[in-house]
mmCIF file of C-alpha atoms (C1' of nucleotides) and ligand atoms in Angstrom:
data_model
loop_
_atom_site.group_PDB
_atom_site.id
_atom_site.type_symbol
_atom_site.label_atom_id
_atom_site.label_comp_id
_atom_site.label_asym_id
_atom_site.label_seq_id
_atom_site.Cartn_x
_atom_site.Cartn_y
_atom_site.Cartn_z
ATOM 1 C CA MET A 1 -4.286 14.525 -19.759
ATOM 2 C CA LYS A 2 -5.167 10.943 -20.510
ATOM 3 C CA ALA A 3 -6.016 11.064 -24.163
ATOM 4 C CA PHE A 4 -6.006 7.168 -24.748
ATOM 5 C CA SER A 5 -6.971 3.970 -22.818
ATOM 6 C CA ALA A 6 -4.467 1.655 -21.441
ATOM 7 C CA GLU A 7 -5.188 -0.815 -24.411
ATOM 8 C CA THR A 8 -4.198 1.835 -26.900
ATOM 9 C CA VAL A 9 -1.079 2.874 -25.128
ATOM 10 C CA TYR A 10 0.133 -0.786 -24.671
ATOM 11 C CA ALA A 11 -0.626 -1.578 -28.256
ATOM 12 C CA LEU A 12 1.575 1.428 -29.395
ATOM 13 C CA ARG A 13 4.327 0.612 -27.008
ATOM 14 C CA ALA A 14 4.411 -2.926 -28.326
ATOM 15 C CA LEU A 15 4.221 -2.134 -31.987
ATOM 16 C CA LEU A 16 6.907 0.449 -31.666
ATOM 17 C CA TYR A 17 9.077 -2.205 -29.989
ATOM 18 C CA LEU A 18 8.284 -4.572 -32.843
ATOM 19 C CA ALA A 19 8.960 -1.854 -35.385
ATOM 20 C CA GLY A 20 12.323 -1.047 -33.918
ATOM 21 C CA ARG A 21 13.717 -4.469 -34.153
ATOM 22 C CA ARG A 22 16.274 -5.446 -36.894
ATOM 23 C CA ASP A 23 14.584 -8.769 -37.693
ATOM 24 C CA GLY A 24 11.143 -8.071 -38.670
ATOM 25 C CA GLU A 25 10.554 -11.530 -40.340
ATOM 26 C CA SER A 26 10.655 -13.758 -37.394
ATOM 27 C CA TYR A 27 7.998 -14.107 -34.755
ATOM 28 C CA LEU A 28 8.463 -12.591 -31.170
ATOM 29 C CA SER A 29 6.702 -14.114 -28.407
ATOM 30 C CA ILE A 30 4.236 -12.032 -26.494
ATOM 31 C CA ARG A 31 5.970 -13.150 -23.321
ATOM 32 C CA LYS A 32 9.153 -11.670 -24.388
ATOM 33 C CA ILE A 33 7.483 -8.423 -25.292
ATOM 34 C CA SER A 34 5.671 -8.180 -21.942
ATOM 35 C CA GLU A 35 8.759 -8.730 -19.964
ATOM 36 C CA GLU A 36 10.766 -6.219 -21.973
ATOM 37 C CA LEU A 37 8.148 -3.536 -21.736
ATOM 38 C CA GLU A 38 6.843 -4.446 -18.351
ATOM 39 C CA ILE A 39 3.319 -4.970 -19.263
ATOM 40 C CA SER A 40 1.052 -7.724 -17.864
ATOM 41 C CA PHE A 41 1.381 -10.690 -20.084
ATOM 42 C CA HIS A 42 -2.292 -11.733 -20.096
ATOM 43 C CA PHE A 43 -3.457 -8.244 -20.785
ATOM 44 C CA LEU A 44 -0.951 -7.643 -23.645
ATOM 45 C CA THR A 45 -1.899 -11.054 -25.136
ATOM 46 C CA LYS A 46 -5.562 -9.792 -25.561
ATOM 47 C CA ILE A 47 -4.487 -6.520 -26.953
ATOM 48 C CA LEU A 48 -2.075 -8.153 -29.559
ATOM 49 C CA GLN A 49 -4.682 -10.781 -30.395
ATOM 50 C CA MET A 50 -6.995 -7.935 -31.339
ATOM 51 C CA LEU A 51 -4.329 -6.359 -33.542
ATOM 52 C CA THR A 52 -3.849 -9.769 -35.222
ATOM 53 C CA GLN A 53 -7.709 -9.968 -35.879
ATOM 54 C CA LYS A 54 -7.615 -6.373 -37.454
ATOM 55 C CA GLY A 55 -4.812 -7.281 -39.780
ATOM 56 C CA ILE A 56 -2.062 -5.355 -38.325
ATOM 57 C CA LEU A 57 -0.093 -8.265 -36.869
ATOM 58 C CA THR A 58 0.019 -11.798 -37.696
ATOM 59 C CA SER A 59 0.764 -14.749 -35.325
ATOM 60 C CA SER A 60 1.897 -18.255 -34.881
ATOM 61 C CA ARG A 61 1.165 -20.742 -32.142
ATOM 62 C CA GLY A 62 3.477 -23.255 -30.583
ATOM 63 C CA PRO A 63 7.223 -23.012 -29.911
ATOM 64 C CA ALA A 64 9.132 -20.286 -31.921
ATOM 65 C CA GLY A 65 5.762 -18.744 -32.262
ATOM 66 C CA GLY A 66 4.653 -15.292 -31.468
ATOM 67 C CA VAL A 67 3.564 -12.125 -33.317
ATOM 68 C CA ARG A 68 5.022 -10.130 -36.199
ATOM 69 C CA PHE A 69 3.751 -7.450 -38.508
ATOM 70 C CA PHE A 70 1.315 -8.680 -41.249
ATOM 71 C CA ARG A 71 1.558 -5.341 -43.143
ATOM 72 C CA ALA A 72 4.923 -3.738 -43.181
ATOM 73 C CA PRO A 73 5.092 -1.186 -40.433
ATOM 74 C CA ASP A 74 5.694 1.729 -42.840
ATOM 75 C CA LYS A 75 2.217 0.975 -44.059
ATOM 76 C CA VAL A 76 0.576 1.383 -40.824
ATOM 77 C CA SER A 77 -0.191 4.912 -39.376
ATOM 78 C CA VAL A 78 -0.369 5.480 -35.657
ATOM 79 C CA ILE A 79 -4.107 6.630 -36.149
ATOM 80 C CA GLU A 80 -4.973 3.341 -37.444
ATOM 81 C CA VAL A 81 -4.036 1.740 -34.013
ATOM 82 C CA ILE A 82 -5.944 4.308 -32.144
ATOM 83 C CA HIS A 83 -9.123 3.671 -34.151
ATOM 84 C CA VAL A 84 -8.872 -0.068 -33.388
ATOM 85 C CA PHE A 85 -9.101 0.626 -29.512
ATOM 86 C CA GLU A 86 -10.926 3.900 -29.286
ATOM 87 C CA GLY A 87 -13.351 3.621 -32.206
ATOM 88 C CA ASN A 88 -13.702 5.321 -35.466
ATOM 89 C CA ASP A 89 -15.316 8.357 -33.959
ATOM 90 C CA TYR A 90 -12.341 9.170 -31.828
ATOM 91 C CA PHE A 91 -11.556 12.522 -33.592
ATOM 92 C CA THR A 92 -15.298 13.428 -34.043
ATOM 93 C CA THR A 93 -16.706 13.086 -30.603
ATOM 94 C CA CYS A 94 -15.017 15.237 -28.206
ATOM 95 C CA MET A 95 -14.593 17.663 -25.180
ATOM 96 C CA MET A 96 -18.112 18.243 -24.031
ATOM 97 C CA GLY A 97 -19.331 15.133 -25.555
ATOM 98 C CA LEU A 98 -22.823 16.413 -26.499
ATOM 99 C CA PRO A 99 -24.609 14.218 -29.005
ATOM 100 C CA GLY A 100 -25.567 15.648 -32.324
ATOM 101 C CA CYS A 101 -22.760 18.039 -32.840
ATOM 102 C CA SER A 102 -22.490 19.967 -35.855
ATOM 103 C CA ASP A 103 -20.840 23.243 -37.142
ATOM 104 C CA LYS A 104 -24.335 24.707 -37.030
ATOM 105 C CA ALA A 105 -25.313 23.687 -33.376
ATOM 106 C CA PRO A 106 -21.806 23.618 -31.605
ATOM 107 C CA CYS A 107 -21.106 23.865 -27.935
ATOM 108 C CA PRO A 108 -19.092 26.748 -26.617
ATOM 109 C CA VAL A 109 -15.647 25.137 -26.820
ATOM 110 C CA HIS A 110 -16.244 23.805 -30.337
ATOM 111 C CA ASP A 111 -13.844 26.144 -32.270
ATOM 112 C CA LEU A 112 -10.998 25.900 -29.542
ATOM 113 C CA TRP A 113 -11.315 22.123 -29.526
ATOM 114 C CA LYS A 114 -11.574 21.752 -33.225
ATOM 115 C CA GLU A 115 -8.062 23.170 -33.571
ATOM 116 C CA VAL A 116 -6.555 20.780 -31.043
ATOM 117 C CA ARG A 117 -8.363 17.832 -32.504
ATOM 118 C CA THR A 118 -7.626 18.312 -36.178
ATOM 119 C CA ALA A 119 -3.916 19.143 -35.485
ATOM 120 C CA MET A 120 -3.624 16.014 -33.540
ATOM 121 C CA LYS A 121 -5.241 13.912 -36.099
ATOM 122 C CA SER A 122 -3.309 15.257 -39.096
ATOM 123 C CA ARG A 123 0.041 14.675 -37.236
ATOM 124 C CA LEU A 124 -1.026 11.182 -36.209
ATOM 125 C CA GLU A 125 -2.247 10.024 -39.507
ATOM 126 C CA ASP A 126 0.936 11.160 -41.379
ATOM 127 C CA VAL A 127 3.342 9.374 -38.934
ATOM 128 C CA THR A 128 3.869 5.527 -39.497
ATOM 129 C CA LEU A 129 4.896 2.933 -36.928
ATOM 130 C CA ALA A 130 8.121 2.162 -38.994
ATOM 131 C CA GLU A 131 9.166 5.993 -38.651
ATOM 132 C CA MET A 132 8.697 6.023 -34.900
ATOM 133 C CA GLY A 133 10.041 2.559 -34.404
ATOM 134 C CA THR A 134 13.277 3.086 -36.117
ATOM 135 C CA ARG A 135 13.533 6.611 -34.292
ATOM 136 C CA THR A 136 12.910 4.940 -31.046
ATOM 137 C CA MET A 137 15.743 2.452 -31.698
ATOM 138 C CA LEU A 138 18.356 4.924 -33.137
ATOM 139 C CA GLU A 139 17.697 7.721 -30.625
ATOM 140 C CA ARG A 140 17.234 5.036 -27.783
ATOM 141 C CA LEU A 141 13.939 6.509 -26.750
ATOM 142 C CA ARG A 142 12.345 4.531 -23.915
ATOM 143 C CA LEU A 143 9.123 2.464 -24.266
ATOM 144 C CA SER A 144 9.207 1.262 -20.711
ATOM 145 C CA PRO A 145 9.361 2.827 -17.145
ATOM 146 C CA MET B 1 -11.146 11.562 -27.829
ATOM 147 C CA LYS B 2 -12.197 11.847 -24.116
ATOM 148 C CA ALA B 3 -9.960 14.450 -22.815
ATOM 149 C CA PHE B 4 -11.752 15.095 -19.679
ATOM 150 C CA SER B 5 -13.689 13.309 -16.985
ATOM 151 C CA ALA B 6 -17.367 13.635 -16.654
ATOM 152 C CA GLU B 7 -16.982 15.896 -13.667
ATOM 153 C CA THR B 8 -14.880 18.416 -15.553
ATOM 154 C CA VAL B 9 -17.307 18.485 -18.434
ATOM 155 C CA TYR B 10 -20.380 18.993 -16.210
ATOM 156 C CA ALA B 11 -18.500 21.565 -14.074
ATOM 157 C CA LEU B 12 -17.611 23.516 -17.369
ATOM 158 C CA ARG B 13 -21.138 23.258 -18.690
ATOM 159 C CA ALA B 14 -22.683 24.595 -15.430
ATOM 160 C CA LEU B 15 -20.206 27.314 -15.114
ATOM 161 C CA LEU B 16 -20.706 28.387 -18.639
ATOM 162 C CA TYR B 17 -24.391 28.495 -17.960
ATOM 163 C CA LEU B 18 -24.019 30.571 -14.827
ATOM 164 C CA ALA B 19 -21.554 32.868 -16.723
ATOM 165 C CA GLY B 20 -23.865 33.506 -19.526
ATOM 166 C CA ARG B 21 -26.699 34.866 -17.328
ATOM 167 C CA ARG B 22 -27.771 38.366 -17.163
ATOM 168 C CA ASP B 23 -28.098 38.501 -13.386
ATOM 169 C CA GLY B 24 -24.774 37.287 -11.799
ATOM 170 C CA GLU B 25 -25.748 38.664 -8.445
ATOM 171 C CA SER B 26 -28.607 36.389 -7.318
ATOM 172 C CA TYR B 27 -28.137 32.664 -6.259
ATOM 173 C CA LEU B 28 -29.325 30.110 -8.805
ATOM 174 C CA SER B 29 -30.279 26.603 -7.332
ATOM 175 C CA ILE B 30 -28.481 23.517 -8.286
ATOM 176 C CA ARG B 31 -31.886 21.946 -8.964
ATOM 177 C CA LYS B 32 -32.588 24.506 -11.736
ATOM 178 C CA ILE B 33 -29.106 24.172 -13.313
ATOM 179 C CA SER B 34 -29.371 20.383 -13.345
ATOM 180 C CA GLU B 35 -32.786 20.596 -15.213
ATOM 181 C CA GLU B 36 -31.738 23.034 -17.573
ATOM 182 C CA LEU B 37 -28.541 21.291 -18.633
ATOM 183 C CA GLU B 38 -30.007 17.718 -18.074
ATOM 184 C CA ILE B 39 -27.292 16.652 -15.690
ATOM 185 C CA SER B 40 -28.027 14.494 -12.579
ATOM 186 C CA PHE B 41 -28.922 16.681 -9.624
ATOM 187 C CA HIS B 42 -27.074 14.763 -6.936
ATOM 188 C CA PHE B 43 -23.941 14.299 -9.145
ATOM 189 C CA LEU B 44 -23.873 18.062 -10.027
ATOM 190 C CA THR B 45 -24.357 18.902 -6.362
ATOM 191 C CA LYS B 46 -21.092 17.221 -5.484
ATOM 192 C CA ILE B 47 -19.357 18.932 -8.422
ATOM 193 C CA LEU B 48 -20.537 22.406 -7.538
ATOM 194 C CA GLN B 49 -19.822 21.755 -3.882
ATOM 195 C CA MET B 50 -16.157 21.181 -4.881
ATOM 196 C CA LEU B 51 -16.081 24.406 -6.862
ATOM 197 C CA THR B 52 -17.354 26.238 -3.865
ATOM 198 C CA GLN B 53 -14.710 24.570 -1.684
ATOM 199 C CA LYS B 54 -12.055 25.794 -4.133
ATOM 200 C CA GLY B 55 -13.277 29.347 -4.156
ATOM 201 C CA ILE B 56 -14.598 29.541 -7.564
ATOM 202 C CA LEU B 57 -18.305 29.569 -6.577
ATOM 203 C CA THR B 58 -20.158 30.677 -3.205
ATOM 204 C CA SER B 59 -23.316 29.242 -1.972
ATOM 205 C CA SER B 60 -26.348 29.882 0.214
ATOM 206 C CA ARG B 61 -28.587 27.272 1.600
ATOM 207 C CA GLY B 62 -32.252 27.456 2.245
ATOM 208 C CA PRO B 63 -35.110 28.843 0.119
ATOM 209 C CA ALA B 64 -33.933 31.236 -2.592
ATOM 210 C CA GLY B 65 -30.416 29.709 -2.059
ATOM 211 C CA GLY B 66 -28.145 28.156 -4.590
ATOM 212 C CA VAL B 67 -24.781 29.048 -6.082
ATOM 213 C CA ARG B 68 -23.284 31.999 -7.775
ATOM 214 C CA PHE B 69 -19.690 33.160 -8.739
ATOM 215 C CA PHE B 70 -17.309 34.027 -5.886
ATOM 216 C CA ARG B 71 -14.726 35.618 -8.049
ATOM 217 C CA ALA B 72 -16.032 37.253 -11.244
ATOM 218 C CA PRO B 73 -16.188 34.809 -14.024
ATOM 219 C CA ASP B 74 -13.661 37.076 -16.075
ATOM 220 C CA LYS B 75 -11.190 36.221 -13.449
ATOM 221 C CA VAL B 76 -11.473 32.468 -13.692
ATOM 222 C CA SER B 77 -9.770 30.730 -16.678
ATOM 223 C CA VAL B 78 -11.044 27.491 -18.026
ATOM 224 C CA ILE B 79 -7.729 25.830 -17.119
ATOM 225 C CA GLU B 80 -8.424 26.540 -13.581
ATOM 226 C CA VAL B 81 -11.547 24.265 -13.598
ATOM 227 C CA ILE B 82 -9.665 21.570 -15.245
ATOM 228 C CA HIS B 83 -7.038 21.603 -12.584
ATOM 229 C CA VAL B 84 -9.731 21.213 -9.905
ATOM 230 C CA PHE B 85 -11.023 17.959 -11.291
ATOM 231 C CA GLU B 86 -8.045 16.585 -13.195
ATOM 232 C CA GLY B 87 -5.323 17.515 -10.927
ATOM 233 C CA ASN B 88 -2.440 20.011 -11.336
ATOM 234 C CA ASP B 89 -0.334 17.596 -13.400
ATOM 235 C CA TYR B 90 -2.931 17.278 -16.104
ATOM 236 C CA PHE B 91 -0.660 19.062 -18.652
ATOM 237 C CA THR B 92 2.626 17.273 -17.699
ATOM 238 C CA THR B 93 1.694 13.547 -17.612
ATOM 239 C CA CYS B 94 0.421 12.423 -20.888
ATOM 240 C CA MET B 95 -0.142 10.087 -23.887
ATOM 241 C CA MET B 96 2.257 7.181 -22.960
ATOM 242 C CA GLY B 97 2.135 7.984 -19.215
ATOM 243 C CA LEU B 98 5.473 6.549 -18.512
ATOM 244 C CA PRO B 99 6.886 7.733 -15.098
ATOM 245 C CA GLY B 100 10.154 9.698 -14.929
ATOM 246 C CA CYS B 101 9.568 11.592 -18.067
ATOM 247 C CA SER B 102 12.169 14.410 -18.947
ATOM 248 C CA ASP B 103 13.475 15.865 -22.281
ATOM 249 C CA LYS B 104 16.586 13.666 -21.667
ATOM 250 C CA ALA B 105 14.613 10.297 -21.410
ATOM 251 C CA PRO B 106 11.554 10.885 -23.587
ATOM 252 C CA CYS B 107 9.215 8.309 -25.240
ATOM 253 C CA PRO B 108 8.812 8.186 -28.869
ATOM 254 C CA VAL B 109 5.815 10.302 -29.025
ATOM 255 C CA HIS B 110 7.095 13.059 -26.780
ATOM 256 C CA ASP B 111 7.732 15.747 -29.529
ATOM 257 C CA LEU B 112 4.436 15.123 -31.107
ATOM 258 C CA TRP B 113 2.611 15.097 -27.896
ATOM 259 C CA LYS B 114 4.336 18.209 -26.403
ATOM 260 C CA GLU B 115 3.043 20.220 -29.344
ATOM 261 C CA VAL B 116 -0.618 19.217 -28.802
ATOM 262 C CA ARG B 117 -0.351 19.509 -25.166
ATOM 263 C CA THR B 118 1.163 22.926 -24.930
ATOM 264 C CA ALA B 119 -0.987 24.271 -27.681
ATOM 265 C CA MET B 120 -4.013 23.096 -25.698
ATOM 266 C CA LYS B 121 -2.737 24.492 -22.463
ATOM 267 C CA SER B 122 -1.895 28.048 -23.766
ATOM 268 C CA ARG B 123 -5.325 28.230 -25.396
ATOM 269 C CA LEU B 124 -7.031 27.039 -22.209
ATOM 270 C CA GLU B 125 -5.332 29.342 -19.671
ATOM 271 C CA ASP B 126 -6.105 32.339 -21.944
ATOM 272 C CA VAL B 127 -9.745 32.048 -22.201
ATOM 273 C CA THR B 128 -12.014 32.898 -19.213
ATOM 274 C CA LEU B 129 -15.414 31.593 -18.299
ATOM 275 C CA ALA B 130 -16.810 35.040 -18.999
ATOM 276 C CA GLU B 131 -15.644 35.346 -22.507
ATOM 277 C CA MET B 132 -17.064 31.872 -23.234
ATOM 278 C CA GLY B 133 -20.217 32.388 -21.336
ATOM 279 C CA THR B 134 -21.261 35.576 -22.984
ATOM 280 C CA ARG B 135 -20.411 34.017 -26.248
ATOM 281 C CA THR B 136 -22.464 31.086 -25.453
ATOM 282 C CA MET B 137 -25.506 33.319 -24.605
ATOM 283 C CA LEU B 138 -25.123 35.743 -27.581
ATOM 284 C CA GLU B 139 -24.436 33.056 -30.278
ATOM 285 C CA ARG B 140 -26.917 30.623 -28.636
ATOM 286 C CA LEU B 141 -24.320 27.928 -28.418
ATOM 287 C CA ARG B 142 -25.760 24.704 -26.706
ATOM 288 C CA LEU B 143 -24.781 23.444 -23.316
ATOM 289 C CA SER B 144 -27.139 20.559 -23.268
ATOM 290 C CA PRO B 145 -27.982 17.642 -25.652
ATOM 291 C "C1'" DT C 1 3.918 -39.544 -31.668
ATOM 292 C "C1'" DT C 2 4.729 -37.417 -27.775
ATOM 293 C "C1'" DT C 3 5.904 -33.244 -25.343
ATOM 294 C "C1'" DA C 4 6.817 -28.577 -24.552
ATOM 295 C "C1'" DT C 5 5.588 -24.213 -25.810
ATOM 296 C "C1'" DT C 6 2.916 -20.605 -27.449
ATOM 297 C "C1'" DT C 7 -1.421 -17.857 -28.997
ATOM 298 C "C1'" DG C 8 -6.816 -17.931 -28.764
ATOM 299 C "C1'" DA C 9 -10.887 -17.373 -26.217
ATOM 300 C "C1'" DG C 10 -13.704 -16.468 -22.488
ATOM 301 C "C1'" DA C 11 -14.718 -16.130 -17.653
ATOM 302 C "C1'" DT C 12 -13.657 -13.866 -13.470
ATOM 303 C "C1'" DA C 13 -11.578 -10.277 -10.412
ATOM 304 C "C1'" DA C 14 -9.918 -5.818 -9.033
ATOM 305 C "C1'" DA C 15 -9.880 -0.877 -9.432
ATOM 306 C "C1'" DT C 16 -11.457 3.171 -11.055
ATOM 307 C "C1'" DT C 17 -15.156 6.242 -12.546
ATOM 308 C "C1'" DA C 18 -19.815 7.541 -12.577
ATOM 309 C "C1'" DC C 19 -23.908 8.126 -10.253
ATOM 310 C "C1'" DT C 20 -27.479 7.727 -6.434
ATOM 311 C "C1'" DC C 21 -29.331 8.187 -1.678
ATOM 312 C "C1'" DC C 22 -30.014 9.796 2.807
ATOM 313 C "C1'" DG C 23 -29.782 12.594 6.721
ATOM 314 C "C1'" DA C 24 -27.940 16.789 8.839
ATOM 315 C "C1'" DA C 25 -27.358 21.699 8.859
ATOM 316 C "C1'" DA C 26 -28.654 26.313 7.288
ATOM 317 C "C1'" DT C 27 -31.912 29.915 5.918
ATOM 318 C "C1'" DA C 28 -36.143 32.451 4.139
ATOM 319 C "C1'" DG C 29 -40.744 33.017 4.584
ATOM 320 C "C1'" DT C 30 -45.085 32.437 7.202
ATOM 321 C "C1'" DA D 1 -41.436 29.103 16.448
ATOM 322 C "C1'" DC D 2 -42.363 26.450 12.446
ATOM 323 C "C1'" DT D 3 -42.194 24.825 7.929
ATOM 324 C "C1'" DA D 4 -40.415 24.406 3.290
ATOM 325 C "C1'" DT D 5 -36.563 24.528 0.819
ATOM 326 C "C1'" DT D 6 -31.748 24.265 -0.456
ATOM 327 C "C1'" DT D 7 -26.785 23.146 -0.010
ATOM 328 C "C1'" DC D 8 -23.385 19.887 2.845
ATOM 329 C "C1'" DG D 9 -21.120 15.673 3.557
ATOM 330 C "C1'" DG D 10 -20.463 11.222 3.506
ATOM 331 C "C1'" DA D 11 -21.856 6.625 2.327
ATOM 332 C "C1'" DG D 12 -23.523 3.339 -0.942
ATOM 333 C "C1'" DT D 13 -24.310 1.401 -5.622
ATOM 334 C "C1'" DA D 14 -23.801 0.871 -10.683
ATOM 335 C "C1'" DA D 15 -20.981 0.836 -14.761
ATOM 336 C "C1'" DT D 16 -16.938 0.829 -17.072
ATOM 337 C "C1'" DT D 17 -12.078 -0.028 -17.485
ATOM 338 C "C1'" DT D 18 -8.129 -2.680 -16.307
ATOM 339 C "C1'" DA D 19 -6.138 -6.708 -15.218
ATOM 340 C "C1'" DT D 20 -5.952 -11.850 -14.072
ATOM 341 C "C1'" DC D 21 -6.905 -16.681 -14.604
ATOM 342 C "C1'" DT D 22 -7.859 -21.132 -16.879
ATOM 343 C "C1'" DC D 23 -8.187 -24.019 -20.309
ATOM 344 C "C1'" DA D 24 -8.373 -25.361 -25.269
ATOM 345 C "C1'" DA D 25 -6.047 -25.200 -29.884
ATOM 346 C "C1'" DA D 26 -2.140 -25.153 -32.723
ATOM 347 C "C1'" DT D 27 2.681 -26.029 -33.825
ATOM 348 C "C1'" DA D 28 7.674 -26.966 -33.699
ATOM 349 C "C1'" DA D 29 11.046 -30.165 -32.149
ATOM 350 C "C1'" DA D 30 12.520 -34.458 -29.978
HETATM 351 S S1 LIG E 1 -19.902 21.070 -30.494
HETATM 352 FE FE1 LIG E 1 -17.892 20.455 -31.157
HETATM 353 S S2 LIG E 1 -16.493 20.604 -29.229
HETATM 354 FE FE2 LIG E 1 -18.575 20.615 -28.441
HETATM 355 S S3 LIG E 1 -19.028 18.453 -28.113
HETATM 356 FE FE3 LIG E 1 -19.706 18.867 -30.263
HETATM 357 S S4 LIG E 1 -17.986 18.256 -31.510
HETATM 358 FE FE4 LIG E 1 -17.123 18.601 -29.350
HETATM 359 S S1 LIG E 2 8.053 11.196 -22.764
HETATM 360 FE FE1 LIG E 2 6.816 12.953 -23.070
HETATM 361 S S2 LIG E 2 5.026 12.137 -24.351
HETATM 362 FE FE2 LIG E 2 6.097 10.319 -23.420
HETATM 363 S S3 LIG E 2 4.894 9.877 -21.647
HETATM 364 FE FE3 LIG E 2 6.697 11.282 -20.894
HETATM 365 S S4 LIG E 2 5.861 13.296 -21.097
HETATM 366 FE FE4 LIG E 2 4.461 11.968 -22.192
#
DNA sequence: TTTATTTGAGATAAATTACTCCGAAATAGT
DNA sequence: ACTATTTCGGAGTAATTTATCTCAAATAAA
């Protein structure tokens, strides 16, 4: 099951890595992150650029530059990151992907799918990057292969 | 959320259409199905061919030819169709997609994701094409845009 | 002020997925 | 036997996603 694009997954891994650090004040270079997580540097650059544009990260160029959180990671829910890369209709268009869906004109999998979809959404909008990040660090959960 | 490839979705729509018919004995031409569901004829042909090879459908060439169920649709669970086009590891590889996953070396979203994934799997392996097909017909659920 | 370093932005390339096309093989009806 | 129809099988094309490359702009430190 591939629920998310590569961009979303890379973004989450990078953000969780950032959120798990002790020092959240200083800038961390994208090069460093890409090496740590074994993600293509250039591709990751583009992705984190997007997060900077969307106001989740802030950046600084030049030596000792890099990225850090703009808003504190406990103010950013995972779902927000998903919406950046997957679009805002991610949890409304689904399985069959037929246009013009409504509860009045559903496809056969609507009920089944609605459960899964809303369960997922409600879980993902509750959990913040900070929670997951610290958990990642404390329990030594892995973010790279 | 795009959980499935176009192939899987088209396959399911076609199968639910077939399962919803009164006459399950006779062959129905792929051309007819493609027009009814507004799916590219050639693409659907390839997809239904695969289902024939996998023993879900059986086919007949020539005039009055087409496809019909090989095994009765109440013996085919939705999950089986998914496995044909998405592979058998569909419900084991997931969200982060890191290789070498185990409960001992999980990524940060493992628990969260495991819930969603197993909930989905257990629902999809219970429901058969026959159940959904008749429901589709009786409740006039739509299979096309 | 110069230099080294790092993000920003956009073009390009590779890989995957989605879709199309064509001729061969089978089959029912005339 | 002939013809029209339909699936089969594989190749080819288009679109989208994923990844790479290049150079400009900013910035810190020497
Ligand atoms: S009817 Fe429901 S499940 Fe089906 S495509 Fe529309 S929103 Fe998705
Ligand atoms: S640890 Fe679990 S959730 Fe994370 S990629 Fe592996 S199987 Fe998926």
